[in-house]
């Protein structure tokens, strides 16, 4: 009986494998036709003498991915299905124009992950040691795009990216979000034995409630990066680090607690920078650089047109200006594309009021 | 007229984009069906109580990829098409069993590239600082597979991987090949000004003819890694390094010459190690660990059964034994799977003659 069941199972698996083989053949035929279509579009654009940088169309990719997600009914997760389509698009694009993408290195960082998440793996990626150099390479045209952190909860380099836009003609062409989890890790032992917790200042802040509840006795020591925190914890017996999961493996630390961030949807955000103004995708954001005259209530008045035209502000951050003309500059993200009527109307009013006004870019909202 | 042509072009691009959208919908439907098939196979295996490690079938993946390559007629390259199918298989497999794969770190190394090339990106990858630790984690069952360099032209860690098999019950489950190119890089200047060339010993050896012809005057200085070579070159004016392309970007060096390796098909080989004996895929290799009695002609006699049974040897390497019982052990790769008649016959004779005999594994030959 057992043997019969075994034989029936084997036969069933054999039938399913044959079906997989047939499916693979069809998938391949369709991917091939898709690549031929992409090549044909590139040929038409080349005949028309279009600039090379514009083979890549961020708004079109965002639209395709949104449709992929709308159609997805499982069993593959939305993340996995989106990933496969990003890779298919990446391969088709590379046929005609392999994209060169610079990112804030070194390899193995979240920024590299973000670059691959956005562009797929058929790109030539180039790690650079500073945000400034990523901007310079894109400005010089030696790469097509750059990827830089802008709200980076673990590496703390937010401000420099925004400041750099003050002196750059580049546009924001896209945003990438990565979900980031924090882990408490140590050489060994129990949570209650921990006397010191090392981490980057921002990570410590993001886990404050958890630390208050579980490690009230431990000293919190801010260090320059989470990797440095792990390195220190690996050399002490009663110390722990807060860092990402991969870091624990690198430094051979045991994970004592997982997902200890107070805000479970803790994401890190990256910007794709380029020389291209992206047309609307149907679900976009617009980033602005503003400065108000230095008068009481000036900022409030400055932002009033956004409210009046029903444009939602998703983020505002003030930065001390380095130019001397303004005390502060503001980085503002709003919902919608600059070509949409209400956004255009609000921006026109804003521009009249602001002493400094620049649209850093309209770009598709991050898809997943 | 120009406007009409422009409108016609736009209309044509619009039609092609609609076709791409239809193709994407079909591709997605087929990938979804494929994932459902994979899930169904996993359910059948679970009902039968199969060990979890065996959801991943190296021989089946190799067969699928070979068929993909046979069918490929472009425009996508074989590499890109294989990559897309690896990712599709990776995503389908992760549905039921996310694979944990340890590799020799840190991130950003060729070994990590090899791990992703082999398993796709839907794995949980874990960089470990030494080859020994990769073996230990796989032996302990805390990861499913490990990836280690075995013929590594740039990092020079060949020998340790082979030696480690002497004390390990693990099997070789697969091999991965990466094509590696060498670049000459320096802060600036011209090739003729270079007085010192830093690189890993193996890279220097692999570019010997090129160096003799183009840099006869320069001193060659072996350092521990190509990254270290680039770091040194970045601090001197008349020094160059030989390293991979990415390294030049990291250390901000100019590439003075490309693909300077004497052997243009310079590949680096990695092994996938696991606890699994892989069934035949139809195009396999078998790796053996042997020792001959310490008598004149013993090695020759030992290998004679291979020749007599028509089994080709693709590689042999002798290593000093650390066990004291044998002076030397030999690592031998032969063509074919241990279950094939002629291989089985040759191995049976070999086993009778050898003082030490172990089959490290039969596994699919690297696909691309």
mmCIF file of N, CA and C in Angstrom, chain A residues 80-165:
data_model
loop_
_atom_site.group_PDB
_atom_site.id
_atom_site.type_symbol
_atom_site.label_atom_id
_atom_site.label_comp_id
_atom_site.label_asym_id
_atom_site.label_seq_id
_atom_site.Cartn_x
_atom_site.Cartn_y
_atom_site.Cartn_z
ATOM 1 N N UNK A 80 7.278 39.913 -4.353
ATOM 2 C CA UNK A 80 7.976 38.994 -5.253
ATOM 3 C C UNK A 80 7.530 39.218 -6.697
ATOM 4 N N UNK A 81 6.225 39.388 -6.897
ATOM 5 C CA UNK A 81 5.743 39.577 -8.263
ATOM 6 C C UNK A 81 6.296 40.881 -8.844
ATOM 7 N N UNK A 82 6.301 41.941 -8.023
ATOM 8 C CA UNK A 82 6.853 43.218 -8.492
ATOM 9 C C UNK A 82 8.332 43.053 -8.827
ATOM 10 N N UNK A 83 9.041 42.312 -7.977
ATOM 11 C CA UNK A 83 10.464 42.102 -8.200
ATOM 12 C C UNK A 83 10.705 41.416 -9.550
ATOM 13 N N UNK A 84 9.918 40.372 -9.839
ATOM 14 C CA UNK A 84 10.109 39.661 -11.104
ATOM 15 C C UNK A 84 9.857 40.599 -12.289
ATOM 16 N N UNK A 85 8.834 41.425 -12.201
ATOM 17 C CA UNK A 85 8.562 42.332 -13.322
ATOM 18 C C UNK A 85 9.616 43.425 -13.431
ATOM 19 N N UNK A 86 10.129 43.875 -12.288
ATOM 20 C CA UNK A 86 11.234 44.841 -12.373
ATOM 21 C C UNK A 86 12.423 44.224 -13.106
ATOM 22 N N UNK A 87 12.698 42.953 -12.823
ATOM 23 C CA UNK A 87 13.833 42.300 -13.485
ATOM 24 C C UNK A 87 13.567 42.104 -14.982
ATOM 25 N N UNK A 88 12.344 41.776 -15.321
ATOM 26 C CA UNK A 88 12.014 41.613 -16.742
ATOM 27 C C UNK A 88 12.181 42.953 -17.464
ATOM 28 N N UNK A 89 11.677 44.024 -16.844
ATOM 29 C CA UNK A 89 11.813 45.347 -17.465
ATOM 30 C C UNK A 89 13.289 45.749 -17.554
ATOM 31 N N UNK A 90 14.021 45.433 -16.507
ATOM 32 C CA UNK A 90 15.443 45.760 -16.454
ATOM 33 C C UNK A 90 16.198 45.069 -17.592
ATOM 34 N N UNK A 91 15.884 43.800 -17.812
ATOM 35 C CA UNK A 91 16.551 43.040 -18.877
ATOM 36 C C UNK A 91 16.176 43.597 -20.247
ATOM 37 N N UNK A 92 14.908 43.927 -20.435
ATOM 38 C CA UNK A 92 14.468 44.456 -21.740
ATOM 39 C C UNK A 92 15.125 45.808 -22.012
ATOM 40 N N UNK A 93 15.208 46.638 -20.976
ATOM 41 C CA UNK A 93 15.811 47.956 -21.156
ATOM 42 C C UNK A 93 17.303 47.844 -21.484
ATOM 43 N N UNK A 94 17.972 46.924 -20.788
ATOM 44 C CA UNK A 94 19.421 46.784 -20.961
ATOM 45 C C UNK A 94 19.788 46.353 -22.371
ATOM 46 N N UNK A 95 18.830 45.728 -23.061
ATOM 47 C CA UNK A 95 19.030 45.334 -24.453
ATOM 48 C C UNK A 95 19.480 46.520 -25.296
ATOM 49 N N UNK A 96 18.826 47.644 -25.109
ATOM 50 C CA UNK A 96 19.104 48.812 -25.928
ATOM 51 C C UNK A 96 20.001 49.809 -25.231
ATOM 52 N N UNK A 97 19.913 49.856 -23.921
ATOM 53 C CA UNK A 97 20.656 50.871 -23.199
ATOM 54 C C UNK A 97 20.945 50.394 -21.773
ATOM 55 N N UNK A 98 22.106 49.791 -21.559
ATOM 56 C CA UNK A 98 22.423 49.377 -20.182
ATOM 57 C C UNK A 98 22.574 50.625 -19.322
ATOM 58 N N UNK A 99 21.784 50.724 -18.288
ATOM 59 C CA UNK A 99 21.809 51.914 -17.441
ATOM 60 C C UNK A 99 23.014 51.898 -16.521
ATOM 61 N N UNK A 100 23.684 53.039 -16.398
ATOM 62 C CA UNK A 100 24.747 53.210 -15.416
ATOM 63 C C UNK A 100 24.160 53.942 -14.218
ATOM 64 N N UNK A 101 24.271 53.337 -13.057
ATOM 65 C CA UNK A 101 23.669 53.910 -11.859
ATOM 66 C C UNK A 101 24.725 54.006 -10.756
ATOM 67 N N UNK A 102 24.956 55.224 -10.292
ATOM 68 C CA UNK A 102 25.871 55.415 -9.157
ATOM 69 C C UNK A 102 25.062 55.387 -7.875
ATOM 70 N N UNK A 103 25.661 54.892 -6.803
ATOM 71 C CA UNK A 103 24.956 54.906 -5.521
ATOM 72 C C UNK A 103 25.958 55.143 -4.411
ATOM 73 N N UNK A 104 25.446 55.570 -3.259
ATOM 74 C CA UNK A 104 26.307 55.769 -2.109
ATOM 75 C C UNK A 104 26.739 54.401 -1.595
ATOM 76 N N UNK A 105 28.028 54.086 -1.750
ATOM 77 C CA UNK A 105 28.544 52.779 -1.373
ATOM 78 C C UNK A 105 28.863 52.714 0.096
ATOM 79 N N UNK A 106 29.588 51.708 0.531
ATOM 80 C CA UNK A 106 30.111 50.628 -0.302
ATOM 81 C C UNK A 106 29.023 49.626 -0.682
ATOM 82 N N UNK A 107 29.433 48.572 -1.374
ATOM 83 C CA UNK A 107 28.489 47.508 -1.703
ATOM 84 C C UNK A 107 27.963 46.899 -0.408
ATOM 85 N N UNK A 108 26.780 46.341 -0.503
ATOM 86 C CA UNK A 108 26.223 45.677 0.667
ATOM 87 C C UNK A 108 25.445 46.603 1.576
ATOM 88 N N UNK A 109 25.294 47.866 1.160
ATOM 89 C CA UNK A 109 24.521 48.801 1.978
ATOM 90 C C UNK A 109 23.057 48.809 1.539
ATOM 91 N N UNK A 110 22.232 49.439 2.362
ATOM 92 C CA UNK A 110 20.839 49.607 1.989
ATOM 93 C C UNK A 110 20.697 50.394 0.685
ATOM 94 N N UNK A 111 21.610 51.328 0.460
ATOM 95 C CA UNK A 111 21.477 52.146 -0.753
ATOM 96 C C UNK A 111 21.666 51.284 -1.994
ATOM 97 N N UNK A 112 22.573 50.325 -1.927
ATOM 98 C CA UNK A 112 22.723 49.416 -3.063
ATOM 99 C C UNK A 112 21.452 48.578 -3.252
ATOM 100 N N UNK A 113 20.921 48.077 -2.144
ATOM 101 C CA UNK A 113 19.659 47.332 -2.227
ATOM 102 C C UNK A 113 18.586 48.182 -2.901
ATOM 103 N N UNK A 114 18.532 49.450 -2.503
ATOM 104 C CA UNK A 114 17.519 50.352 -3.066
ATOM 105 C C UNK A 114 17.727 50.521 -4.572
ATOM 106 N N UNK A 115 18.981 50.643 -4.993
ATOM 107 C CA UNK A 115 19.268 50.810 -6.425
ATOM 108 C C UNK A 115 18.787 49.592 -7.208
ATOM 109 N N UNK A 116 19.081 48.402 -6.690
ATOM 110 C CA UNK A 116 18.643 47.191 -7.398
ATOM 111 C C UNK A 116 17.126 47.024 -7.312
ATOM 112 N N UNK A 117 16.575 47.407 -6.169
ATOM 113 C CA UNK A 117 15.121 47.299 -6.059
ATOM 114 C C UNK A 117 14.454 48.172 -7.118
ATOM 115 N N UNK A 118 14.992 49.348 -7.342
ATOM 116 C CA UNK A 118 14.363 50.265 -8.283
ATOM 117 C C UNK A 118 14.649 49.910 -9.747
ATOM 118 N N UNK A 119 15.893 49.579 -10.031
ATOM 119 C CA UNK A 119 16.297 49.413 -11.429
ATOM 120 C C UNK A 119 16.428 47.958 -11.871
ATOM 121 N N UNK A 120 16.282 47.001 -10.970
ATOM 122 C CA UNK A 120 16.556 45.616 -11.332
ATOM 123 C C UNK A 120 18.055 45.388 -11.426
ATOM 124 N N UNK A 121 18.437 44.180 -11.772
ATOM 125 C CA UNK A 121 19.854 43.828 -11.728
ATOM 126 C C UNK A 121 20.583 43.957 -13.057
ATOM 127 N N UNK A 122 19.879 44.343 -14.118
ATOM 128 C CA UNK A 122 20.567 44.468 -15.412
ATOM 129 C C UNK A 122 21.169 45.852 -15.588
ATOM 130 N N UNK A 123 21.663 46.436 -14.523
ATOM 131 C CA UNK A 123 22.299 47.745 -14.609
ATOM 132 C C UNK A 123 23.776 47.594 -14.312
ATOM 133 N N UNK A 124 24.539 48.623 -14.695
ATOM 134 C CA UNK A 124 25.918 48.695 -14.236
ATOM 135 C C UNK A 124 25.911 49.607 -13.028
ATOM 136 N N UNK A 125 26.171 49.065 -11.864
ATOM 137 C CA UNK A 125 26.072 49.888 -10.663
ATOM 138 C C UNK A 125 27.462 50.269 -10.193
ATOM 139 N N UNK A 126 27.565 51.465 -9.659
ATOM 140 C CA UNK A 126 28.864 52.005 -9.309
ATOM 141 C C UNK A 126 28.820 52.610 -7.907
ATOM 142 N N UNK A 127 29.432 51.947 -6.934
ATOM 143 C CA UNK A 127 29.431 52.506 -5.584
ATOM 144 C C UNK A 127 30.387 53.680 -5.490
ATOM 145 N N UNK A 128 29.958 54.768 -4.878
ATOM 146 C CA UNK A 128 30.831 55.919 -4.692
ATOM 147 C C UNK A 128 30.878 56.247 -3.197
ATOM 148 N N UNK A 129 31.999 56.818 -2.751
ATOM 149 C CA UNK A 129 32.178 56.960 -1.303
ATOM 150 C C UNK A 129 31.369 58.076 -0.646
ATOM 151 N N UNK A 130 30.891 59.054 -1.410
ATOM 152 C CA UNK A 130 30.135 60.138 -0.776
ATOM 153 C C UNK A 130 28.905 60.506 -1.606
ATOM 154 N N UNK A 131 27.940 61.115 -0.924
ATOM 155 C CA UNK A 131 26.742 61.610 -1.610
ATOM 156 C C UNK A 131 27.128 62.660 -2.652
ATOM 157 N N UNK A 132 28.087 63.499 -2.280
ATOM 158 C CA UNK A 132 28.533 64.537 -3.189
ATOM 159 C C UNK A 132 29.040 63.955 -4.505
ATOM 160 N N UNK A 133 29.788 62.887 -4.411
ATOM 161 C CA UNK A 133 30.314 62.291 -5.642
ATOM 162 C C UNK A 133 29.221 61.663 -6.487
ATOM 163 N N UNK A 134 28.193 61.129 -5.847
ATOM 164 C CA UNK A 134 27.069 60.600 -6.622
ATOM 165 C C UNK A 134 26.430 61.734 -7.422
ATOM 166 N N UNK A 135 26.182 62.871 -6.764
ATOM 167 C CA UNK A 135 25.643 64.026 -7.484
ATOM 168 C C UNK A 135 26.563 64.430 -8.639
ATOM 169 N N UNK A 136 27.866 64.533 -8.354
ATOM 170 C CA UNK A 136 28.781 65.015 -9.392
ATOM 171 C C UNK A 136 28.816 64.116 -10.612
ATOM 172 N N UNK A 137 28.791 62.780 -10.384
ATOM 173 C CA UNK A 137 28.836 61.864 -11.519
ATOM 174 C C UNK A 137 27.579 61.981 -12.379
ATOM 175 N N UNK A 138 26.437 62.182 -11.723
ATOM 176 C CA UNK A 138 25.198 62.334 -12.494
ATOM 177 C C UNK A 138 25.215 63.674 -13.224
ATOM 178 N N UNK A 139 25.663 64.715 -12.538
ATOM 179 C CA UNK A 139 25.740 66.042 -13.168
ATOM 180 C C UNK A 139 26.668 66.017 -14.386
ATOM 181 N N UNK A 140 27.778 65.290 -14.263
ATOM 182 C CA UNK A 140 28.744 65.231 -15.356
ATOM 183 C C UNK A 140 28.257 64.350 -16.500
ATOM 184 N N UNK A 141 27.174 63.607 -16.267
ATOM 185 C CA UNK A 141 26.663 62.731 -17.319
ATOM 186 C C UNK A 141 27.419 61.424 -17.452
ATOM 187 N N UNK A 142 28.295 61.121 -16.492
ATOM 188 C CA UNK A 142 29.043 59.865 -16.634
ATOM 189 C C UNK A 142 28.244 58.670 -16.129
ATOM 190 N N UNK A 143 27.156 58.912 -15.441
ATOM 191 C CA UNK A 143 26.168 57.860 -15.170
ATOM 192 C C UNK A 143 24.786 58.442 -15.487
ATOM 193 N N UNK A 144 23.820 57.558 -15.697
ATOM 194 C CA UNK A 144 22.473 58.035 -16.021
ATOM 195 C C UNK A 144 21.721 58.501 -14.772
ATOM 196 N N UNK A 145 21.861 57.741 -13.684
ATOM 197 C CA UNK A 145 21.122 58.066 -12.474
ATOM 198 C C UNK A 145 21.996 57.841 -11.241
ATOM 199 N N UNK A 146 21.561 58.460 -10.157
ATOM 200 C CA UNK A 146 22.198 58.210 -8.874
ATOM 201 C C UNK A 146 21.137 57.818 -7.864
ATOM 202 N N UNK A 147 21.551 57.058 -6.854
ATOM 203 C CA UNK A 147 20.633 56.698 -5.772
ATOM 204 C C UNK A 147 21.284 57.107 -4.455
ATOM 205 N N UNK A 148 20.570 57.924 -3.681
ATOM 206 C CA UNK A 148 21.114 58.443 -2.420
ATOM 207 C C UNK A 148 20.057 58.320 -1.323
ATOM 208 N N UNK A 149 20.493 58.097 -0.081
ATOM 209 C CA UNK A 149 19.530 58.029 1.024
ATOM 210 C C UNK A 149 19.009 59.423 1.341
ATOM 211 N N UNK A 150 17.756 59.500 1.745
ATOM 212 C CA UNK A 150 17.252 60.818 2.130
ATOM 213 C C UNK A 150 16.574 60.780 3.491
ATOM 214 N N UNK A 151 15.927 59.662 3.801
ATOM 215 C CA UNK A 151 15.443 59.510 5.162
ATOM 216 C C UNK A 151 15.975 58.178 5.631
ATOM 217 N N UNK A 152 17.212 58.192 6.062
ATOM 218 C CA UNK A 152 17.878 56.938 6.355
ATOM 219 C C UNK A 152 17.963 56.743 7.855
ATOM 220 N N UNK A 153 17.191 55.789 8.312
ATOM 221 C CA UNK A 153 17.061 55.621 9.752
ATOM 222 C C UNK A 153 18.278 54.948 10.364
ATOM 223 N N UNK A 154 19.150 54.395 9.554
ATOM 224 C CA UNK A 154 20.260 53.651 10.140
ATOM 225 C C UNK A 154 21.625 54.260 9.858
ATOM 226 N N UNK A 155 21.725 55.093 8.856
ATOM 227 C CA UNK A 155 23.045 55.599 8.553
ATOM 228 C C UNK A 155 23.167 57.110 8.737
ATOM 229 N N UNK A 156 22.032 57.738 8.959
ATOM 230 C CA UNK A 156 22.046 59.123 9.400
ATOM 231 C C UNK A 156 22.659 60.121 8.436
ATOM 232 N N UNK A 157 22.347 60.024 7.156
ATOM 233 C CA UNK A 157 22.956 60.943 6.212
ATOM 234 C C UNK A 157 21.915 61.774 5.491
ATOM 235 N N UNK A 158 20.782 61.855 6.094
ATOM 236 C CA UNK A 158 19.645 62.561 5.527
ATOM 237 C C UNK A 158 20.011 63.942 5.017
ATOM 238 N N UNK A 159 20.576 64.746 5.913
ATOM 239 C CA UNK A 159 20.669 66.169 5.658
ATOM 240 C C UNK A 159 21.546 66.474 4.457
ATOM 241 N N UNK A 160 22.610 65.752 4.282
ATOM 242 C CA UNK A 160 23.538 66.108 3.237
ATOM 243 C C UNK A 160 22.909 66.008 1.851
ATOM 244 N N UNK A 161 22.061 65.004 1.662
ATOM 245 C CA UNK A 161 21.406 64.858 0.361
ATOM 246 C C UNK A 161 20.569 66.091 0.047
ATOM 247 N N UNK A 162 19.775 66.535 1.016
ATOM 248 C CA UNK A 162 18.923 67.695 0.753
ATOM 249 C C UNK A 162 19.767 68.944 0.508
ATOM 250 N N UNK A 163 20.769 69.150 1.346
ATOM 251 C CA UNK A 163 21.625 70.326 1.172
ATOM 252 C C UNK A 163 22.249 70.365 -0.215
ATOM 253 N N UNK A 164 22.602 69.202 -0.713
ATOM 254 C CA UNK A 164 23.294 69.157 -1.988
ATOM 255 C C UNK A 164 22.440 69.681 -3.136
ATOM 256 N N UNK A 165 21.100 69.575 -2.993
ATOM 257 C CA UNK A 165 20.215 70.079 -4.044
ATOM 258 C C UNK A 165 20.298 71.595 -4.193
#
